[in-house]
PDB file of C-alpha atoms in Angstrom:
ATOM      1  CA  MET R   5      38.242 -66.191  -4.915  1.00 82.00           C
ATOM      2  CA  LYS R   6      39.219 -63.413  -2.500  1.00 87.00           C
ATOM      3  CA  ILE R   7      39.082 -59.785  -3.563  1.00 94.00           C
ATOM      4  CA  ASP R   8      39.909 -57.337  -0.790  1.00 93.00           C
ATOM      5  CA  PHE R   9      42.460 -54.705   0.215  1.00 95.00           C
ATOM      6  CA  ASN R  10      45.408 -57.017   0.796  1.00 93.00           C
ATOM      7  CA  SER R  11      44.849 -58.968  -2.404  1.00 94.00           C
ATOM      8  CA  THR R  12      44.627 -55.887  -4.612  1.00 97.00           C
ATOM      9  CA  VAL R  13      46.817 -53.199  -3.021  1.00 96.00           C
ATOM     10  CA  LYS R  14      50.054 -54.082  -4.831  1.00 96.00           C
ATOM     11  CA  GLY R  15      50.469 -51.749  -7.786  1.00 97.00           C
ATOM     12  CA  SER R  16      47.431 -49.690  -6.787  1.00 97.00           C
ATOM     13  CA  LEU R  17      47.369 -46.004  -5.836  1.00 97.00           C
ATOM     14  CA  LEU R  18      47.111 -47.079  -2.188  1.00 96.00           C
ATOM     15  CA  GLU R  19      50.272 -49.190  -2.107  1.00 95.00           C
ATOM     16  CA  ASN R  20      52.258 -46.530  -0.213  1.00 93.00           C
ATOM     17  CA  PHE R  21      49.341 -44.483   1.077  1.00 97.00           C
ATOM     18  CA  TYR R  22      48.955 -45.934   4.583  1.00 96.00           C
ATOM     19  CA  PRO R  23      51.659 -45.608   7.277  1.00 95.00           C
ATOM     20  CA  ARG R  24      54.687 -47.799   6.667  1.00 94.00           C
ATOM     21  CA  GLY R  25      54.312 -49.403  10.083  1.00 95.00           C
ATOM     22  CA  TRP R  26      50.698 -50.493   9.646  1.00 97.00           C
ATOM     23  CA  ASP R  27      50.381 -54.267   9.401  1.00 96.00           C
ATOM     24  CA  MET R  28      47.158 -54.535   7.393  1.00 96.00           C
ATOM     25  CA  ALA R  29      46.794 -58.265   8.045  1.00 95.00           C
ATOM     26  CA  LYS R  30      47.118 -57.637  11.778  1.00 96.00           C
ATOM     27  CA  ILE R  31      44.579 -54.822  11.525  1.00 97.00           C
ATOM     28  CA  ASP R  32      42.147 -57.139   9.759  1.00 95.00           C
ATOM     29  CA  ALA R  33      42.611 -59.700  12.530  1.00 95.00           C
ATOM     30  CA  CYS R  34      41.902 -56.996  15.133  1.00 95.00           C
ATOM     31  CA  VAL R  35      38.407 -56.400  13.756  1.00 93.00           C
ATOM     32  CA  SER R  36      37.466 -59.942  12.781  1.00 77.00           C
ATOM     33  CA  HIS R  37      35.456 -60.501  15.929  1.00 79.00           C
ATOM     34  CA  ALA R  38      31.821 -60.658  16.994  1.00 91.00           C
ATOM     35  CA  PRO R  39      30.600 -57.356  18.494  1.00 95.00           C
ATOM     36  CA  GLU R  40      30.154 -58.849  21.945  1.00 94.00           C
ATOM     37  CA  GLU R  41      33.860 -59.746  22.062  1.00 96.00           C
ATOM     38  CA  ILE R  42      34.958 -56.103  22.038  1.00 97.00           C
ATOM     39  CA  SER R  43      34.966 -55.941  25.844  1.00 96.00           C
ATOM     40  CA  GLU R  44      37.269 -58.969  26.293  1.00 96.00           C
ATOM     41  CA  ARG R  45      40.261 -57.757  28.267  1.00 97.00           C
ATOM     42  CA  GLN R  46      43.646 -57.951  26.569  1.00 97.00           C
ATOM     43  CA  PRO R  47      46.999 -58.658  28.275  1.00 98.00           C
ATOM     44  CA  PHE R  48      48.302 -55.134  27.607  1.00 98.00           C
ATOM     45  CA  TRP R  49      45.273 -53.338  29.095  1.00 98.00           C
ATOM     46  CA  ASN R  50      45.917 -51.441  32.317  1.00 98.00           C
ATOM     47  CA  GLU R  51      43.912 -52.915  35.175  1.00 98.00           C
ATOM     48  CA  GLY R  52      42.320 -49.487  35.603  1.00 98.00           C
ATOM     49  CA  PHE R  53      41.208 -49.278  31.947  1.00 98.00           C
ATOM     50  CA  GLN R  54      37.627 -50.095  31.002  1.00 98.00           C
ATOM     51  CA  ILE R  55      35.230 -49.613  28.108  1.00 98.00           C
ATOM     52  CA  ALA R  56      31.527 -48.807  28.220  1.00 98.00           C
ATOM     53  CA  SER R  57      28.962 -49.044  25.441  1.00 97.00           C
ATOM     54  CA  CYS R  58      26.202 -46.561  24.629  1.00 98.00           C
ATOM     55  CA  LYS R  59      23.097 -47.267  22.570  1.00 97.00           C
ATOM     56  CA  THR R  60      22.577 -43.695  21.326  1.00 97.00           C
ATOM     57  CA  ILE R  61      24.559 -40.506  20.814  1.00 97.00           C
ATOM     58  CA  GLU R  62      22.417 -38.864  23.507  1.00 97.00           C
ATOM     59  CA  GLU R  63      23.448 -41.516  26.037  1.00 98.00           C
ATOM     60  CA  PHE R  64      27.053 -41.156  24.914  1.00 98.00           C
ATOM     61  CA  ASN R  65      27.086 -37.381  25.419  1.00 98.00           C
ATOM     62  CA  VAL R  66      25.513 -37.581  28.887  1.00 98.00           C
ATOM     63  CA  LYS R  67      27.841 -40.313  30.123  1.00 98.00           C
ATOM     64  CA  LEU R  68      30.992 -38.705  28.754  1.00 98.00           C
ATOM     65  CA  GLY R  69      29.927 -35.336  30.156  1.00 98.00           C
ATOM     66  CA  HIS R  70      29.297 -36.927  33.546  1.00 98.00           C
ATOM     67  CA  GLU R  71      32.734 -38.578  33.559  1.00 98.00           C
ATOM     68  CA  ILE R  72      34.416 -35.221  32.960  1.00 98.00           C
ATOM     69  CA  ALA R  73      32.243 -33.251  35.379  1.00 98.00           C
ATOM     70  CA  LEU R  74      32.760 -35.821  38.110  1.00 98.00           C
ATOM     71  CA  GLU R  75      36.534 -35.520  37.804  1.00 98.00           C
ATOM     72  CA  ILE R  76      36.195 -31.738  38.185  1.00 98.00           C
ATOM     73  CA  LYS R  77      33.872 -32.066  41.194  1.00 98.00           C
ATOM     74  CA  THR R  78      35.964 -34.743  42.902  1.00 98.00           C
ATOM     75  CA  ALA R  79      39.119 -32.654  42.632  1.00 98.00           C
ATOM     76  CA  LYS R  80      37.217 -29.641  43.987  1.00 98.00           C
ATOM     77  CA  ASP R  81      35.899 -31.644  46.941  1.00 98.00           C
ATOM     78  CA  LYS R  82      39.445 -32.807  47.742  1.00 98.00           C
ATOM     79  CA  GLY R  83      40.941 -29.336  47.407  1.00 98.00           C
ATOM     80  CA  GLN R  84      43.122 -30.624  44.597  1.00 98.00           C
ATOM     81  CA  ILE R  85      44.342 -28.822  41.474  1.00 98.00           C
ATOM     82  CA  LEU R  86      43.120 -30.467  38.285  1.00 98.00           C
ATOM     83  CA  ALA R  87      44.803 -30.178  34.883  1.00 98.00           C
ATOM     84  CA  MET R  88      42.869 -31.346  31.838  1.00 98.00           C
ATOM     85  CA  ILE R  89      43.999 -31.823  28.248  1.00 98.00           C
ATOM     86  CA  LEU R  90      40.801 -31.260  26.265  1.00 98.00           C
ATOM     87  CA  PRO R  91      39.664 -31.998  22.699  1.00 98.00           C
ATOM     88  CA  VAL R  92      37.432 -30.370  20.151  1.00 96.00           C
ATOM     89  CA  GLY R  93      35.889 -33.568  18.878  1.00 90.00           C
ATOM     90  CA  PRO R  94      33.894 -35.126  20.322  1.00 94.00           C
ATOM     91  CA  MET R  95      31.984 -32.038  21.437  1.00 95.00           C
ATOM     92  CA  GLY R  96      28.502 -33.080  22.534  1.00 96.00           C
ATOM     93  CA  MET R  97      29.623 -33.865  26.080  1.00 98.00           C
ATOM     94  CA  TYR R  98      30.475 -30.256  26.952  1.00 98.00           C
ATOM     95  CA  GLU R  99      26.789 -29.303  27.203  1.00 98.00           C
ATOM     96  CA  TRP R 100      26.446 -31.948  29.901  1.00 98.00           C
ATOM     97  CA  VAL R 101      29.667 -31.021  31.698  1.00 98.00           C
ATOM     98  CA  VAL R 102      28.191 -27.530  32.023  1.00 98.00           C
ATOM     99  CA  TYR R 103      24.819 -28.930  33.119  1.00 98.00           C
ATOM    100  CA  PHE R 104      26.264 -31.101  35.898  1.00 98.00           C
ATOM    101  CA  LEU R 105      28.649 -28.454  37.212  1.00 98.00           C
ATOM    102  CA  LYS R 106      25.842 -25.926  37.380  1.00 98.00           C
ATOM    103  CA  GLN R 107      23.537 -28.426  39.109  1.00 98.00           C
ATOM    104  CA  TRP R 108      26.258 -29.166  41.659  1.00 98.00           C
ATOM    105  CA  ASN R 109      27.326 -25.485  41.873  1.00 98.00           C
ATOM    106  CA  VAL R 110      30.979 -26.422  41.327  1.00 98.00           C
ATOM    107  CA  SER R 111      33.373 -23.561  40.590  1.00 98.00           C
ATOM    108  CA  CYS R 112      36.203 -24.337  38.178  1.00 98.00           C
ATOM    109  CA  ASP R 113      38.733 -22.032  39.800  1.00 98.00           C
ATOM    110  CA  HIS R 114      40.902 -25.100  40.552  1.00 98.00           C
ATOM    111  CA  LEU R 115      40.893 -26.249  36.916  1.00 98.00           C
ATOM    112  CA  TYR R 116      43.691 -25.668  34.382  1.00 98.00           C
ATOM    113  CA  CYS R 117      42.771 -26.531  30.810  1.00 98.00           C
ATOM    114  CA  PHE R 118      45.021 -27.312  27.866  1.00 98.00           C
ATOM    115  CA  ASN R 119      43.454 -27.595  24.437  1.00 98.00           C
ATOM    116  CA  MET R 120      45.172 -30.524  22.778  1.00 98.00           C
ATOM    117  CA  ASP R 121      45.330 -29.150  19.245  1.00 98.00           C
ATOM    118  CA  GLU R 122      44.414 -26.372  16.838  1.00 98.00           C
ATOM    119  CA  TRP R 123      44.297 -25.768  13.095  1.00 98.00           C
ATOM    120  CA  ALA R 124      47.515 -24.089  11.961  1.00 98.00           C
ATOM    121  CA  ASP R 125      49.633 -23.384   8.913  1.00 98.00           C
ATOM    122  CA  GLY R 126      52.975 -25.054   8.346  1.00 97.00           C
ATOM    123  CA  ASP R 127      54.695 -22.530  10.628  1.00 98.00           C
ATOM    124  CA  GLY R 128      52.261 -23.079  13.492  1.00 98.00           C
ATOM    125  CA  ASN R 129      50.269 -19.869  13.021  1.00 98.00           C
ATOM    126  CA  THR R 130      46.666 -20.399  14.101  1.00 98.00           C
ATOM    127  CA  LEU R 131      43.253 -18.992  13.234  1.00 94.00           C
ATOM    128  CA  GLU R 132      41.884 -15.961  15.049  1.00 94.00           C
ATOM    129  CA  SER R 133      39.904 -16.952  18.118  1.00 93.00           C
ATOM    130  CA  THR R 134      36.829 -15.283  16.591  1.00 95.00           C
ATOM    131  CA  ASN R 135      36.864 -17.699  13.633  1.00 95.00           C
ATOM    132  CA  PRO R 136      34.097 -20.328  14.050  1.00 94.00           C
ATOM    133  CA  ALA R 137      36.469 -22.987  12.679  1.00 94.00           C
ATOM    134  CA  SER R 138      39.019 -22.424  15.458  1.00 96.00           C
ATOM    135  CA  PHE R 139      39.119 -24.795  18.388  1.00 97.00           C
ATOM    136  CA  GLN R 140      39.425 -21.856  20.788  1.00 97.00           C
ATOM    137  CA  TYR R 141      36.145 -20.459  19.487  1.00 97.00           C
ATOM    138  CA  ALA R 142      34.513 -23.885  19.888  1.00 97.00           C
ATOM    139  CA  MET R 143      35.706 -24.283  23.474  1.00 98.00           C
ATOM    140  CA  GLU R 144      34.670 -20.805  24.535  1.00 98.00           C
ATOM    141  CA  HIS R 145      31.161 -21.230  23.145  1.00 97.00           C
ATOM    142  CA  ALA R 146      30.598 -24.846  24.228  1.00 98.00           C
ATOM    143  CA  PHE R 147      32.295 -24.858  27.633  1.00 98.00           C
ATOM    144  CA  TYR R 148      33.813 -21.705  29.100  1.00 98.00           C
ATOM    145  CA  ASN R 149      31.116 -19.121  28.349  1.00 98.00           C
ATOM    146  CA  PRO R 150      28.087 -21.282  29.299  1.00 98.00           C
ATOM    147  CA  LEU R 151      29.588 -21.935  32.753  1.00 98.00           C
ATOM    148  CA  GLY R 152      29.110 -18.269  33.632  1.00 98.00           C
ATOM    149  CA  GLU R 153      30.449 -17.378  37.079  1.00 98.00           C
ATOM    150  CA  LEU R 154      31.609 -20.968  37.622  1.00 98.00           C
ATOM    151  CA  THR R 155      33.927 -20.913  34.626  1.00 98.00           C
ATOM    152  CA  VAL R 156      37.645 -21.618  34.357  1.00 98.00           C
ATOM    153  CA  PRO R 157      39.631 -18.400  34.990  1.00 98.00           C
ATOM    154  CA  VAL R 158      40.944 -16.964  31.722  1.00 98.00           C
ATOM    155  CA  PRO R 159      44.652 -17.216  32.755  1.00 98.00           C
ATOM    156  CA  GLN R 160      44.087 -20.953  33.357  1.00 98.00           C
ATOM    157  CA  ARG R 161      42.860 -21.638  29.808  1.00 98.00           C
ATOM    158  CA  ASN R 162      45.550 -22.730  27.387  1.00 98.00           C
ATOM    159  CA  PHE R 163      45.196 -22.936  23.622  1.00 98.00           C
ATOM    160  CA  ALA R 164      47.589 -24.620  21.201  1.00 98.00           C
ATOM    161  CA  THR R 165      49.018 -21.530  19.542  1.00 98.00           C
ATOM    162  CA  ARG R 166      52.540 -21.333  18.175  1.00 98.00           C
ATOM    163  CA  GLU R 167      53.631 -19.303  21.209  1.00 98.00           C
ATOM    164  CA  ASN R 168      51.711 -21.110  23.940  1.00 98.00           C
ATOM    165  CA  LEU R 169      51.894 -24.787  22.954  1.00 98.00           C
ATOM    166  CA  PRO R 170      55.643 -25.013  23.729  1.00 98.00           C
ATOM    167  CA  THR R 171      54.896 -23.851  27.301  1.00 98.00           C
ATOM    168  CA  TYR R 172      52.581 -26.822  27.981  1.00 98.00           C
ATOM    169  CA  PRO R 173      55.275 -29.239  29.279  1.00 98.00           C
ATOM    170  CA  ASP R 174      56.634 -26.860  31.891  1.00 98.00           C
ATOM    171  CA  LYS R 175      53.174 -25.686  32.945  1.00 98.00           C
ATOM    172  CA  ILE R 176      51.904 -29.228  33.404  1.00 98.00           C
ATOM    173  CA  LYS R 177      55.102 -30.243  35.213  1.00 98.00           C
ATOM    174  CA  ALA R 178      54.708 -27.317  37.623  1.00 98.00           C
ATOM    175  CA  LEU R 179      51.070 -28.206  38.291  1.00 98.00           C
ATOM    176  CA  LYS R 180      51.933 -31.853  38.959  1.00 98.00           C
ATOM    177  CA  GLU R 181      54.632 -30.731  41.374  1.00 98.00           C
ATOM    178  CA  GLN R 182      51.875 -28.898  43.243  1.00 97.00           C
ATOM    179  CA  GLY R 183      49.937 -32.162  43.500  1.00 97.00           C
ATOM    180  CA  ALA R 184      47.694 -31.694  40.468  1.00 98.00           C
ATOM    181  CA  ARG R 185      45.940 -34.618  38.866  1.00 98.00           C
ATOM    182  CA  LEU R 186      46.251 -34.781  35.056  1.00 98.00           C
ATOM    183  CA  ILE R 187      43.313 -35.999  32.975  1.00 98.00           C
ATOM    184  CA  THR R 188      43.249 -36.277  29.181  1.00 98.00           C
ATOM    185  CA  VAL R 189      39.914 -36.292  27.361  1.00 98.00           C
ATOM    186  CA  TYR R 190      40.160 -37.565  23.802  1.00 98.00           C
ATOM    187  CA  GLY R 191      38.557 -38.827  20.646  1.00 98.00           C
ATOM    188  CA  ILE R 192      40.108 -41.403  18.328  1.00 98.00           C
ATOM    189  CA  GLY R 193      40.897 -40.381  14.764  1.00 97.00           C
ATOM    190  CA  ARG R 194      40.286 -42.426  11.637  1.00 97.00           C
ATOM    191  CA  MET R 195      44.077 -42.850  11.511  1.00 98.00           C
ATOM    192  CA  CYS R 196      44.081 -43.774  15.215  1.00 98.00           C
ATOM    193  CA  HIS R 197      45.534 -40.454  16.247  1.00 98.00           C
ATOM    194  CA  ILE R 198      45.075 -38.912  19.679  1.00 98.00           C
ATOM    195  CA  ALA R 199      44.952 -35.127  19.259  1.00 98.00           C
ATOM    196  CA  PHE R 200      46.610 -34.724  15.843  1.00 98.00           C
ATOM    197  CA  TRP R 201      49.550 -37.004  16.698  1.00 98.00           C
ATOM    198  CA  GLU R 202      49.564 -38.919  13.426  1.00 98.00           C
ATOM    199  CA  PRO R 203      50.879 -42.444  12.755  1.00 97.00           C
ATOM    200  CA  HIS R 204      53.406 -41.406  10.128  1.00 98.00           C
ATOM    201  CA  PHE R 205      55.304 -39.380  12.740  1.00 98.00           C
ATOM    202  CA  ALA R 206      56.585 -42.754  14.002  1.00 98.00           C
ATOM    203  CA  ASP R 207      59.002 -42.971  11.064  1.00 97.00           C
ATOM    204  CA  GLU R 208      61.053 -40.158  12.604  1.00 97.00           C
ATOM    205  CA  PHE R 209      61.964 -42.079  15.758  1.00 97.00           C
ATOM    206  CA  SER R 210      64.206 -45.077  16.306  1.00 95.00           C
ATOM    207  CA  SER R 211      62.180 -46.527  19.166  1.00 95.00           C
ATOM    208  CA  ASP R 212      58.804 -46.411  20.859  1.00 95.00           C
ATOM    209  CA  GLU R 213      60.517 -44.938  23.923  1.00 96.00           C
ATOM    210  CA  GLU R 214      61.906 -41.991  21.945  1.00 98.00           C
ATOM    211  CA  TRP R 215      58.457 -41.487  20.403  1.00 98.00           C
ATOM    212  CA  ARG R 216      56.818 -41.501  23.838  1.00 97.00           C
ATOM    213  CA  GLN R 217      58.952 -38.534  24.944  1.00 98.00           C
ATOM    214  CA  GLN R 218      57.612 -36.134  22.288  1.00 98.00           C
ATOM    215  CA  CYS R 219      55.456 -33.468  23.966  1.00 98.00           C
ATOM    216  CA  TYR R 220      54.105 -31.387  21.073  1.00 98.00           C
ATOM    217  CA  ARG R 221      54.464 -30.359  17.443  1.00 98.00           C
ATOM    218  CA  THR R 222      53.621 -27.136  15.611  1.00 98.00           C
ATOM    219  CA  GLY R 223      52.658 -27.125  11.944  1.00 98.00           C
ATOM    220  CA  ALA R 224      52.273 -30.907  11.974  1.00 98.00           C
ATOM    221  CA  ARG R 225      51.518 -32.481   8.588  1.00 98.00           C
ATOM    222  CA  LEU R 226      48.207 -34.333   8.731  1.00 98.00           C
ATOM    223  CA  HIS R 227      47.463 -37.618   7.022  1.00 98.00           C
ATOM    224  CA  PRO R 228      45.099 -37.278   4.018  1.00 97.00           C
ATOM    225  CA  LEU R 229      42.476 -39.420   5.751  1.00 97.00           C
ATOM    226  CA  THR R 230      42.573 -37.097   8.758  1.00 98.00           C
ATOM    227  CA  VAL R 231      41.801 -34.198   6.428  1.00 98.00           C
ATOM    228  CA  GLU R 232      38.932 -36.174   4.901  1.00 97.00           C
ATOM    229  CA  GLN R 233      37.629 -37.243   8.311  1.00 97.00           C
ATOM    230  CA  ASN R 234      37.402 -33.603   9.335  1.00 97.00           C
ATOM    231  CA  ALA R 235      35.856 -32.608   6.023  1.00 97.00           C
ATOM    232  CA  ILE R 236      33.064 -35.080   6.805  1.00 96.00           C
ATOM    233  CA  THR R 237      32.657 -34.406  10.525  1.00 94.00           C
ATOM    234  CA  SER R 238      33.329 -30.660  10.831  1.00 94.00           C
ATOM    235  CA  PHE R 239      33.247 -28.964   7.435  1.00 95.00           C
ATOM    236  CA  LYS R 240      30.036 -30.235   5.776  1.00 95.00           C
ATOM    237  CA  SER R 241      32.107 -32.326   3.302  1.00 97.00           C
ATOM    238  CA  ARG R 242      34.168 -29.335   2.041  1.00 97.00           C
ATOM    239  CA  THR R 243      37.717 -30.636   1.859  1.00 98.00           C
ATOM    240  CA  THR R 244      38.807 -27.242   0.570  1.00 98.00           C
ATOM    241  CA  LEU R 245      38.087 -25.670   3.970  1.00 96.00           C
ATOM    242  CA  VAL R 246      40.295 -28.060   5.944  1.00 97.00           C
ATOM    243  CA  SER R 247      43.883 -27.230   6.871  1.00 97.00           C
ATOM    244  CA  CYS R 248      46.508 -29.833   5.951  1.00 98.00           C
ATOM    245  CA  THR R 249      48.564 -28.890   9.032  1.00 98.00           C
ATOM    246  CA  ALA R 250      47.869 -28.360  12.727  1.00 98.00           C
ATOM    247  CA  ASN R 251      49.446 -27.820  16.139  1.00 98.00           C
ATOM    248  CA  THR R 252      49.155 -30.735  18.548  1.00 98.00           C
ATOM    249  CA  VAL R 253      50.218 -32.196  21.862  1.00 98.00           C
ATOM    250  CA  GLY R 254      52.141 -35.462  21.752  1.00 98.00           C
ATOM    251  CA  PRO R 255      52.460 -38.668  23.768  1.00 98.00           C
ATOM    252  CA  GLY R 256      55.021 -37.039  26.065  1.00 98.00           C
ATOM    253  CA  LEU R 257      52.086 -35.139  27.565  1.00 98.00           C
ATOM    254  CA  PHE R 258      48.940 -37.259  27.259  1.00 98.00           C
ATOM    255  CA  LEU R 259      50.668 -40.472  28.371  1.00 98.00           C
ATOM    256  CA  GLN R 260      51.565 -38.693  31.652  1.00 97.00           C
ATOM    257  CA  SER R 261      47.852 -38.708  32.487  1.00 98.00           C
ATOM    258  CA  ASP R 262      46.603 -40.141  35.740  1.00 98.00           C
ATOM    259  CA  ARG R 263      43.497 -41.071  33.797  1.00 98.00           C
ATOM    260  CA  MET R 264      42.256 -40.801  30.204  1.00 98.00           C
ATOM    261  CA  ILE R 265      38.566 -40.377  29.373  1.00 98.00           C
ATOM    262  CA  GLY R 266      37.667 -41.010  25.750  1.00 97.00           C
ATOM    263  CA  GLY R 267      34.873 -41.383  23.309  1.00 96.00           C
ATOM    264  CA  ALA R 268      34.211 -43.024  19.958  1.00 97.00           C
ATOM    265  CA  ASP R 269      31.021 -41.653  18.419  1.00 97.00           C
ATOM    266  CA  GLY R 270      31.834 -41.909  14.704  1.00 96.00           C
ATOM    267  CA  ALA R 271      28.541 -43.253  13.424  1.00 95.00           C
ATOM    268  CA  LEU R 272      26.733 -41.530  10.572  1.00 94.00           C
ATOM    269  CA  SER R 273      23.344 -42.863   9.438  1.00 89.00           C
ATOM    270  CA  ARG R 274      21.765 -45.729   7.475  1.00 92.00           C
ATOM    271  CA  GLY R 275      24.366 -48.101   8.932  1.00 91.00           C
ATOM    272  CA  MET R 276      27.312 -45.994   7.772  1.00 94.00           C
ATOM    273  CA  GLN R 277      30.232 -45.207  10.066  1.00 95.00           C
ATOM    274  CA  TRP R 278      33.914 -44.258   9.964  1.00 95.00           C
ATOM    275  CA  GLN R 279      35.329 -45.240  13.351  1.00 97.00           C
ATOM    276  CA  GLY R 280      34.713 -48.942  13.961  1.00 97.00           C
ATOM    277  CA  MET R 281      38.066 -50.156  12.636  1.00 97.00           C
ATOM    278  CA  SER R 282      39.895 -47.431  14.578  1.00 98.00           C
ATOM    279  CA  LEU R 283      38.106 -48.492  17.778  1.00 98.00           C
ATOM    280  CA  TRP R 284      39.025 -52.168  17.339  1.00 98.00           C
ATOM    281  CA  MET R 285      42.632 -51.232  16.510  1.00 98.00           C
ATOM    282  CA  THR R 286      42.831 -49.151  19.683  1.00 98.00           C
ATOM    283  CA  LEU R 287      41.670 -52.089  21.777  1.00 98.00           C
ATOM    284  CA  ARG R 288      43.417 -55.003  20.044  1.00 98.00           C
ATOM    285  CA  TYR R 289      46.514 -53.905  18.122  1.00 98.00           C
ATOM    286  CA  GLY R 290      48.806 -53.638  21.151  1.00 98.00           C
ATOM    287  CA  PRO R 291      51.073 -50.675  22.013  1.00 98.00           C
ATOM    288  CA  ASP R 292      52.828 -49.508  18.858  1.00 97.00           C
ATOM    289  CA  ARG R 293      54.019 -46.021  17.903  1.00 98.00           C
ATOM    290  CA  TYR R 294      52.486 -46.400  14.439  1.00 98.00           C
ATOM    291  CA  VAL R 295      49.036 -46.676  16.068  1.00 98.00           C
ATOM    292  CA  THR R 296      48.924 -43.781  18.527  1.00 98.00           C
ATOM    293  CA  SER R 297      45.631 -44.765  20.145  1.00 98.00           C
ATOM    294  CA  SER R 298      46.965 -48.278  20.851  1.00 98.00           C
ATOM    295  CA  TYR R 299      48.563 -46.778  23.976  1.00 98.00           C
ATOM    296  CA  VAL R 300      45.209 -45.646  25.385  1.00 98.00           C
ATOM    297  CA  PRO R 301      44.408 -49.005  27.057  1.00 98.00           C
ATOM    298  CA  THR R 302      47.777 -48.941  28.852  1.00 98.00           C
ATOM    299  CA  VAL R 303      46.600 -45.967  30.962  1.00 98.00           C
ATOM    300  CA  PRO R 304      43.793 -46.044  33.568  1.00 98.00           C
ATOM    301  CA  GLY R 305      40.546 -44.624  32.227  1.00 98.00           C
ATOM    302  CA  THR R 306      37.224 -45.164  30.517  1.00 98.00           C
ATOM    303  CA  LEU R 307      36.549 -45.368  26.791  1.00 98.00           C
ATOM    304  CA  LEU R 308      32.899 -44.863  25.839  1.00 98.00           C
ATOM    305  CA  TYR R 309      31.704 -45.993  22.419  1.00 98.00           C
ATOM    306  CA  LEU R 310      28.511 -46.309  20.407  1.00 98.00           C
ATOM    307  CA  ASP R 311      27.287 -49.908  20.162  1.00 97.00           C
ATOM    308  CA  GLU R 312      27.147 -49.925  16.368  1.00 96.00           C
ATOM    309  CA  LEU R 313      30.877 -49.224  16.116  1.00 97.00           C
ATOM    310  CA  ALA R 314      31.544 -52.708  17.513  1.00 96.00           C
ATOM    311  CA  GLY R 315      30.051 -54.130  14.335  1.00 95.00           C
ATOM    312  CA  PRO R 316      29.911 -56.624  12.916  1.00 94.00           C
ATOM    313  CA  LEU R 317      32.231 -54.760  10.544  1.00 95.00           C
ATOM    314  CA  VAL R 318      31.100 -56.413   7.331  1.00 92.00           C
ATOM    315  CA  ALA R 319      29.968 -55.264   3.932  1.00 90.00           C
ATOM    316  CA  GLU R 320      26.574 -53.563   3.704  1.00 89.00           C
ATOM    317  CA  CYS R 321      25.948 -51.629   0.522  1.00 88.00           C
ATOM    318  CA  ASN R 322      24.404 -48.216   1.042  1.00 87.00           C
TER     319      ASN R 322
END
């Protein structure tokens, strides 16, 4: 007798909860693999895409920080402008980006930064930058301020406010016309979003190509599991503190990247985790607008992940 999601969902409260385009049987097949098989290359992976495992969160933070810092240093050494789309989550790598840049004495005056998202109301109005919950506050305290004299010039820091987010496409286009390299740093959401570009947005577009052209959205409606993910990871379990809407960049920007550097660190403790299925979906589902992160392997880059997220993803009562 089989009792699982697919055998019990009909008539349940979850029957229409997940995105219409999610094929739950296909998702199950994505993750029904031995952990060591996670690195097997798939036909849709870009030849410049690779994954790298980390045993601990400390190793993860150092390696991800080094990846980002090295991009900044390499561009500086070449005299090249560098544009980066940056996340708040994961965050632990910024301490190491600062460490490496200070060790190498690399000024960030050639760096243009674009925060990929921000909490907002339905009209796109964002929190004050002095609010500890705001992504601007997080970036200033984790990255910009600790760099001291080496920091990114204030006019070259972009935050996803209602007024500024719509300027991202033209700013990035102008930088690329000047020879800039574009790098996106990302985490993968429980709902396989990149930034807050959610899977249910796909319903609004007639094709993947139309979806790929979308550059940003203000006041975007978040999936309930995204709200719960953030309640767990950023708000000490308090769902009531989490906004149901946010401003976010879209695939029209991050899929322009010359390289994408990402991380999956969603392990908790005592064997509990929230990100393993999302990681396997990213790597195995195949490009599909209903699974935003499924496009990540089609772009050159490195995806770092914690070993335990590879599984085996099987029942273990806690």
